[in-house]
Structures are given as C-alpha cells and as structure tokens.
Coordinates of N, CA and C in Angstrom, one line a residue:
A16 N 0.9 -1.1 0.0 CA 0.0 0.2 0.1 C 0.9 1.3 -0.1
L17 N 1.8 1.5 0.9 CA 2.7 2.4 0.5 C 3.3 2.9 -0.4
N18 N 4.0 1.9 -1.1 CA 4.7 2.1 -2.4 C 3.3 2.8 -3.7
T19 N 2.2 2.0 -3.2 CA 1.1 2.3 -4.3 C 0.8 3.7 -4.0
A20 N 0.5 4.0 -2.9 CA 0.3 5.4 -2.4 C 1.5 6.3 -2.9
Q21 N 3.1 6.0 -2.5 CA 3.9 6.9 -3.1 C 4.0 7.3 -4.5
M22 N 3.3 5.8 -5.3 CA 3.0 6.1 -6.9 C 2.0 7.3 -7.2
I23 N 0.9 7.0 -6.5 CA -0.3 7.9 -7.0 C -0.1 9.4 -6.6
V24 N 0.6 9.5 -5.4 CA 0.4 10.8 -5.0 C 1.9 11.3 -4.8
N25 N 2.5 12.1 -5.9 CA 3.5 12.6 -6.1 C 3.9 14.2 -4.9
D26 N 3.0 14.6 -4.8 CA 3.3 16.1 -3.9 C 3.3 15.4 -2.6
E27 N 4.4 15.8 -1.7 CA 4.6 15.3 -0.6 C 4.0 15.3 0.3
G28 N 3.3 16.5 0.5 CA 2.3 17.4 1.5 C 1.0 16.0 1.4
R29 N 0.3 15.7 0.2 CA -0.5 15.2 0.4 C -0.4 13.5 0.7
L30 N 0.8 13.2 0.2 CA 1.4 11.6 0.6 C 1.5 11.7 2.0
L31 N 1.7 12.3 2.8 CA 1.7 12.5 4.3 C 0.5 12.7 4.7
T32 N -0.3 13.4 4.0 CA -1.9 12.9 4.5 C -2.5 11.8 4.3
V33 N -2.2 11.3 3.5 CA -3.2 10.2 2.9 C -2.7 8.7 3.7
L34 N -1.1 8.6 4.0 CA -0.5 7.7 4.9 C -0.9 7.2 6.2
P35 N -1.1 8.2 7.4 CA -2.1 7.9 8.5 C -3.5 7.1 8.5
V36 N -4.0 7.0 7.1 CA -5.4 6.7 6.6 C -4.9 5.1 6.3
I37 N -3.8 4.9 5.8 CA -3.2 3.8 5.2 C -2.8 2.9 6.5
A38 N -2.1 3.7 7.3 CA -1.3 3.0 8.4 C -3.0 2.4 9.6
I39 N -3.8 3.4 9.4 CA -5.0 2.8 10.2 C -5.7 1.7 9.8
A40 N -5.6 1.8 8.4 CA -6.4 0.6 8.1 C -5.5 -0.6 8.3
H41 N -3.9 -0.7 7.9 CA -3.3 -1.7 8.2 C -3.5 -2.2 9.6
G42 N -3.4 -1.2 10.6 CA -3.6 -1.5 11.9 C -4.8 -2.2 12.5
L43 N -6.1 -2.0 11.6 CA -7.6 -2.6 12.0 C -7.4 -3.8 11.1
A44 N -6.5 -4.2 9.7 CA -6.5 -5.2 9.4 C -5.4 -6.1 10.1
G45 N -4.9 -5.8 11.3 CA -4.3 -6.7 11.8 C -2.3 -6.5 12.0
D46 N -2.4 -5.7 11.0 CA -0.7 -5.1 10.8 C -0.2 -4.1 11.7
K47 N -0.3 -4.2 12.7 CA 0.0 -3.2 13.5 C 1.8 -3.0 13.2
N48 N 2.5 -3.7 12.8 CA 3.7 -3.2 13.2 C 4.0 -2.2 11.6
T49 N 3.2 -2.8 10.0 CA 3.3 -2.1 9.2 C 2.6 -0.7 9.8
A50 N 1.3 -0.5 10.4 CA 0.8 0.9 10.8 C 2.0 1.4 11.8
R51 N 2.8 0.8 12.3 CA 3.7 1.6 13.2 C 4.7 2.2 12.1
K52 N 5.1 1.6 11.3 CA 6.4 1.8 10.6 C 5.8 2.9 9.7
I53 N 4.7 3.2 9.2 CA 3.8 4.0 8.4 C 4.0 5.2 9.4
L54 N 3.4 5.3 10.3 CA 2.9 6.2 11.3 C 4.5 7.0 11.7
I55 N 5.2 6.2 12.4 CA 6.6 6.9 12.6 C 7.5 7.3 11.2
D56 N 7.3 7.3 10.2 CA 7.9 7.7 9.2 C 7.4 9.2 8.9
V57 N 6.0 9.2 8.9 CA 5.1 10.3 8.9 C 5.5 11.6 9.5
L58 N 5.4 10.9 11.0 CA 6.0 11.8 12.6 C 7.3 11.9 11.9
E59 N 8.4 11.8 11.7 CA 9.5 12.1 11.6 C 10.1 12.8 10.2
K60 N 9.1 12.9 9.4 CA 9.0 14.1 8.3 C 8.1 14.9 8.6
A61 N 7.1 14.7 9.5 CA 6.2 16.0 9.9 C 7.5 17.2 10.9
R62 N 8.1 16.2 11.9 CA 9.1 17.1 12.4 C 10.0 18.0 12.0
K63 N 10.1 17.5 10.5 CA 11.5 18.1 9.7 C 10.6 19.5 9.5
S64 N 9.2 19.7 9.0 CA 9.0 20.4 8.4 C 8.9 21.6 8.7
D65 N 8.8 22.9 8.0 CA 9.0 24.2 8.0 C 7.6 24.9 8.4
N66 N 6.5 24.0 7.6 CA 5.5 24.2 7.6 C 4.1 24.3 8.3
E67 N 4.4 25.4 9.6 CA 3.8 24.8 11.2 C 2.4 24.1 11.0
P68 N 1.3 25.0 10.1 CA 0.2 24.3 10.2 C 0.2 22.7 9.7
G69 N 1.1 22.7 8.6 CA 0.8 21.5 8.0 C 1.8 20.6 8.9
K70 N 2.5 21.2 9.7 CA 3.2 20.0 10.8 C 2.2 19.9 11.9
E71 N 1.6 20.7 12.3 CA 0.5 20.6 13.6 C -0.5 19.5 12.9
A72 N -1.1 19.5 11.7 CA -1.6 18.9 11.2 C -1.4 17.3 11.3
L73 N -0.3 17.1 10.6 CA 0.4 16.0 10.7 C 0.2 15.5 11.9
L74 N 1.1 15.9 13.0 CA 1.1 15.5 14.1 C -0.1 14.8 14.9
R75 N -0.9 15.8 14.6 CA -2.5 15.5 15.2 C -3.1 14.5 14.2
E76 N -2.9 14.1 12.9 CA -3.4 12.7 12.5 C -2.5 11.7 12.7
V77 N -1.1 11.8 13.3 CA -0.4 10.5 13.9 C -1.0 10.1 14.7
A78 N -1.3 10.8 15.7 CA -1.4 11.0 17.3 C -2.8 10.1 17.1
K79 N -3.7 10.7 16.4 CA -5.0 9.7 16.2 C -5.0 8.9 15.4
G80 N -3.8 8.4 14.7 CA -3.5 7.3 13.9 C -3.4 5.8 15.0
Q81 N -2.1 6.7 16.2 CA -1.6 5.6 16.8 C -2.7 5.2 18.0
A82 N -3.6 6.5 18.4 CA -4.5 5.7 19.1 C -5.2 4.6 18.4
Q83 N -5.9 5.1 17.0 CA -6.7 3.6 16.4 C -6.1 2.4 16.6
I84 N -5.1 2.5 16.6 CA -4.2 1.1 16.2 C -3.9 0.8 17.7
G85 N -4.5 1.5 18.8 CA -4.0 1.3 19.8 C -2.9 1.1 21.0
D86 N -1.9 2.5 20.5 CA -0.7 2.7 21.0 C -1.1 4.1 21.7
F87 N -2.2 3.8 22.9 CA -2.2 5.0 23.4 C -1.8 5.9 24.3
E88 N -0.5 5.2 24.9 CA 1.0 6.3 25.1 C 1.6 7.0 24.5
T89 N 2.0 6.5 23.0 CA 2.4 7.5 22.2 C 1.4 8.4 21.4
A90 N 0.7 8.1 21.4 CA -0.7 8.9 20.7 C -0.7 10.2 22.2
L91 N -0.5 9.9 22.9 CA -0.5 11.3 23.7 C 0.7 11.7 23.9
E92 N 1.8 11.4 23.7 CA 3.1 12.1 23.4 C 2.8 12.5 22.5
T93 N 2.8 12.1 21.3 CA 2.6 12.8 19.8 C 1.4 14.0 20.0
A94 N 0.6 13.7 20.6 CA -0.8 15.0 20.8 C 0.2 16.1 21.9
R95 N 0.7 15.9 22.7 CA 1.4 17.0 23.3 C 2.8 17.4 22.9
E96 N 3.5 16.9 22.1 CA 4.0 17.5 20.7 C 3.2 18.6 20.1
N97 N 2.3 17.9 19.5 CA 1.6 18.7 18.7 C 1.5 20.3 19.4
G98 N 1.3 20.4 20.5 CA 1.4 21.9 21.5 C -0.1 22.5 21.3
R99 N -0.7 21.9 20.1 CA -2.2 22.5 20.3 C -3.1 22.0 21.3
D100 N -4.1 22.9 21.9 CA -4.6 22.5 23.0 C -6.0 21.9 23.1
F101 N -6.5 22.1 21.1 CA -7.3 21.0 20.9 C -7.2 19.5 20.5
T102 N -5.5 19.3 19.9 CA -5.0 18.0 20.0 C -5.6 16.7 21.0
L103 N -5.0 17.4 22.2 CA -5.2 16.0 23.1 C -6.5 15.8 23.6
P104 N -7.4 16.6 23.6 CA -9.0 16.2 23.5 C -9.4 15.6 22.6
Q105 N -9.0 15.5 21.3 CA -9.6 14.9 20.3 C -8.9 13.5 20.4
V106 N -7.5 13.3 20.6 CA -6.8 12.3 20.9 C -7.5 11.3 21.6
L107 N -7.7 12.2 22.7 CA -8.4 11.0 23.7 C -9.9 10.6 23.7
G108 N -10.5 11.3 22.8 CA -11.8 11.3 22.0 C -11.9 9.6 21.3
V109 N -10.6 9.6 20.4 CA -10.2 8.8 20.1 C -9.7 7.3 20.6
I110 N -9.1 7.6 21.7 CA -8.7 6.6 22.6 C -10.2 6.1 23.3
G111 N -10.8 6.9 23.7 CA -12.0 6.4 24.2 C -12.8 5.9 23.2
L112 N -13.2 5.8 22.0 CA -13.7 5.0 20.8 C -13.2 3.5 20.9
V113 N -12.0 3.5 20.8 CA -11.0 2.6 21.2 C -11.1 1.6 21.9
Q114 N -11.3 2.0 23.1 CA -11.4 1.5 24.5 C -13.2 0.5 24.6
V115 N -13.9 1.3 24.1 CA -15.3 0.8 23.7 C -15.5 -0.3 23.0
Q116 N -14.5 -0.1 21.7 CA -14.3 -1.3 20.6 C -14.0 -2.4 21.5
D117 N -13.3 -2.2 22.2 CA -12.4 -3.3 23.0 C -13.1 -3.6 23.9
G118 N -13.9 -3.3 24.7 CA -14.8 -3.8 25.6 C -14.5 -3.2 26.9
K119 N -13.6 -2.3 27.1 CA -13.2 -1.5 28.2 C -14.0 -0.3 28.5
I120 N -15.2 -0.6 28.9 CA -16.6 0.2 29.0 C -15.7 1.2 30.1
E121 N -15.7 1.0 31.0 CA -15.2 1.6 32.3 C -13.8 2.5 32.2
A122 N -13.2 2.3 31.7 CA -11.4 2.8 31.2 C -12.3 4.1 30.1
A123 N -13.3 3.9 28.9 CA -13.9 4.7 28.2 C -14.4 5.4 29.0
R124 N -15.5 5.4 30.1 CA -16.0 6.5 30.2 C -15.1 7.3 31.1
A125 N -13.9 7.2 31.5 CA -13.1 7.7 32.3 C -12.3 8.6 31.2
T126 N -11.7 8.4 30.5 CA -11.4 8.6 29.2 C -12.0 9.9 28.5
F127 N -13.5 9.6 28.4 CA -14.4 10.2 27.6 C -14.3 11.9 28.6
A128 N -14.6 11.6 30.0 CA -15.1 12.4 31.2 C -13.9 13.7 30.6
V129 N -12.3 12.8 30.7 CA -10.9 13.7 31.0 C -10.9 14.6 29.5
A130 N -11.4 13.9 28.3 CA -11.2 14.7 27.3 C -12.2 16.0 27.1
L131 N -13.5 15.6 27.8 CA -14.4 16.6 27.6 C -13.9 17.5 28.6
E132 N -13.7 17.2 29.9 CA -12.7 18.3 30.8 C -11.6 19.2 30.2
K133 N -10.9 18.5 29.0 CA -10.0 19.1 28.4 C -10.3 19.9 27.8
A134 N -11.2 19.7 27.0 CA -11.8 20.5 25.9 C -12.7 21.9 26.0
L135 N -13.3 21.8 27.5 CA -13.8 22.9 27.7 C -12.8 23.7 28.6
Q136 N -11.8 23.2 28.7 CA -10.4 24.4 29.2 C -10.0 25.4 28.0
I137 N -10.2 25.0 26.8 CA -10.2 25.4 25.5 C -10.4 27.2 25.7
G138 N -9.7 28.2 25.6 CA -9.9 29.1 25.5 C -10.7 29.3 24.4
K139 N -10.1 29.4 23.3 CA -10.6 29.8 22.1 C -11.8 28.9 21.5
S140 N -13.0 29.7 21.6 CA -14.4 29.2 21.0 C -14.2 28.3 20.0
Y141 N -13.3 28.5 19.1 CA -13.5 27.9 17.9 C -12.9 26.4 17.5
D142 N -11.8 26.4 18.4 CA -10.9 25.8 18.6 C -11.5 24.5 20.1
R143 N -11.9 24.7 21.1 CA -13.1 24.1 21.8 C -14.2 23.5 21.1
S144 N -15.0 24.4 20.2 CA -16.1 23.6 19.5 C -15.4 22.1 18.6
W145 N -14.3 22.8 18.2 CA -13.6 21.8 17.0 C -13.2 20.4 17.9
A146 N -12.8 20.6 19.1 CA -12.4 19.3 20.2 C -13.4 18.5 20.4
L147 N -14.6 19.5 21.1 CA -15.9 18.9 21.4 C -16.6 18.4 20.0
Q148 N -16.7 18.7 19.1 CA -17.0 17.8 18.0 C -16.6 16.6 17.5
I149 N -15.4 16.4 17.7 CA -14.4 15.4 17.6 C -14.8 14.4 18.5
I150 N -15.0 14.9 19.7 CA -15.2 14.0 21.1 C -16.4 13.1 20.7
A151 N -17.1 14.5 20.4 CA -19.2 13.3 20.4 C -18.8 12.4 19.1
E152 N -18.2 12.6 18.2 CA -18.5 12.1 16.9 C -17.8 10.8 17.6
A153 N -16.2 10.8 18.5 CA -16.0 9.3 18.9 C -17.2 8.8 19.7
Q154 N -17.9 9.6 20.3 CA -19.0 9.1 21.3 C -19.8 8.0 20.7
A155 N -20.3 9.2 19.4 CA -21.5 9.0 18.6 C -20.9 7.2 18.0
Q156 N -19.8 7.3 17.5 CA -19.2 6.1 16.6 C -19.5 4.9 17.7
T157 N -19.7 4.8 18.8 CA -19.9 3.8 19.4 C -21.0 2.9 19.5
Y158 N -21.9 3.9 18.9 CA -23.4 3.3 18.6 C -23.7 2.3 19.7
T159 N -23.5 2.9 21.1 CA -23.9 2.4 22.2 C -25.0 3.7 23.3
Q160 N -25.9 3.1 23.5 CA -26.8 4.6 23.9 C -26.1 4.7 24.7
E161 N -25.5 4.4 25.8 CA -24.9 5.0 26.6 C -24.2 6.3 26.2
F162 N -23.1 6.0 25.1 CA -21.9 7.1 24.5 C -22.8 7.8 23.9
L163 N -23.8 7.6 23.1 CA -24.8 8.1 22.5 C -25.4 9.5 23.2
H164 N -25.5 8.8 24.1 CA -26.4 10.3 25.4 C -25.2 11.1 26.0
L165 N -23.9 10.3 25.7 CA -22.8 11.2 26.4 C -22.5 12.3 24.9
A166 N -22.7 11.9 23.5 CA -22.6 12.9 22.5 C -23.0 14.0 22.8
L167 N -24.6 13.7 22.9 CA -25.4 14.8 23.1 C -24.9 15.8 24.1
N168 N -24.5 15.0 25.1 CA -24.3 16.1 26.0 C -23.0 16.9 25.5
T169 N -22.2 16.1 25.0 CA -20.9 16.8 24.9 C -21.1 17.9 23.9
V170 N -21.7 17.7 22.5 CA -22.3 18.9 21.6 C -22.9 19.9 22.5
S171 N -24.0 19.4 23.8 CA -24.7 20.8 24.1 C -23.4 21.8 25.1
H172 N -22.2 21.5 24.9 CA -21.4 22.5 25.2 C -20.8 23.6 24.2
I173 N -20.6 23.0 22.9 CA -20.6 23.7 21.5 C -21.1 24.8 21.4
D174 N -20.5 26.3 21.2 CA -20.7 27.7 21.1 C -21.6 27.9 20.2

C-alpha cells in the first residue's frame, strides 16, 4: 500500500496526509507493525517540516492514528508534542472510542470524561468547539446508548 500511495501521490504533502489513513487500515487489518512503521515515517517527516500548520495537522493525524491502532501512550505523547490545546482532547476521544470497541467500558467512561474536561478548558471558542465535535463524533461512533447520550451532552457545550 505504501508503494502504491507513493506512486499515486507525487506531492509530499498529499502523501503525508494519506499515509496515516493507510496506517490505520493496516492496524485494523491486524498488521500493527506496518501501521507503526508508516506512522513513524510520517512523524519523522512532520518533525522536519517548516510548514507549521501542516506540521501541526500531521502530528494530530499521526496521534489519532496511533490511538486507533491501540498505541495510547505514544498517541498521547504525539498529541502533547503537537502543542495545540485542541489536539489532546481529540486524541482522548479516539482513545475512548477504541476502548469501547475493545470492551473496556469503564476505561472509556474515564477517558471521555477527561477529554471533555480538557476540551472545556480551551480558551478559544472555535478550537474548543472543534475538540468537542471530535469527541462527540467518537462517542457517537460507539453506537451504544450510553455513549450516544454522552455525545448529546458533549455537543451541548458547543458555542
């Protein structure tokens, strides 16, 4: 998949944007080693980038990818490296979703609670609303009544 993506996408920015999606697919298909390798490659390239908005976006997508393949601690480290206050709550939302999918309901409750708490601490309304949106989407994607109810509560905080 990596070679195909490189042949299809000549622009490095586009390539780096699609690679986290491919990595997540590898992880969900059971090939976490390839997923990690792709995410590490994107992370290394993002760190070298002079384009701050692009770098921030890549770090956020890598962190969410790491969370989706179950590398929670690494995902949180990458989210903190990003430095944007909306990234950590977004990544926590993805972690909560994965925890529900893995049947770790108590852990997911706690993770979603921390995600909401962190999101509500964000000063800028736009950034806070964006973090809340991502958390609510993750809660909704659990397809469970409990977390659907939480999703409605989360969106009630959007300005």
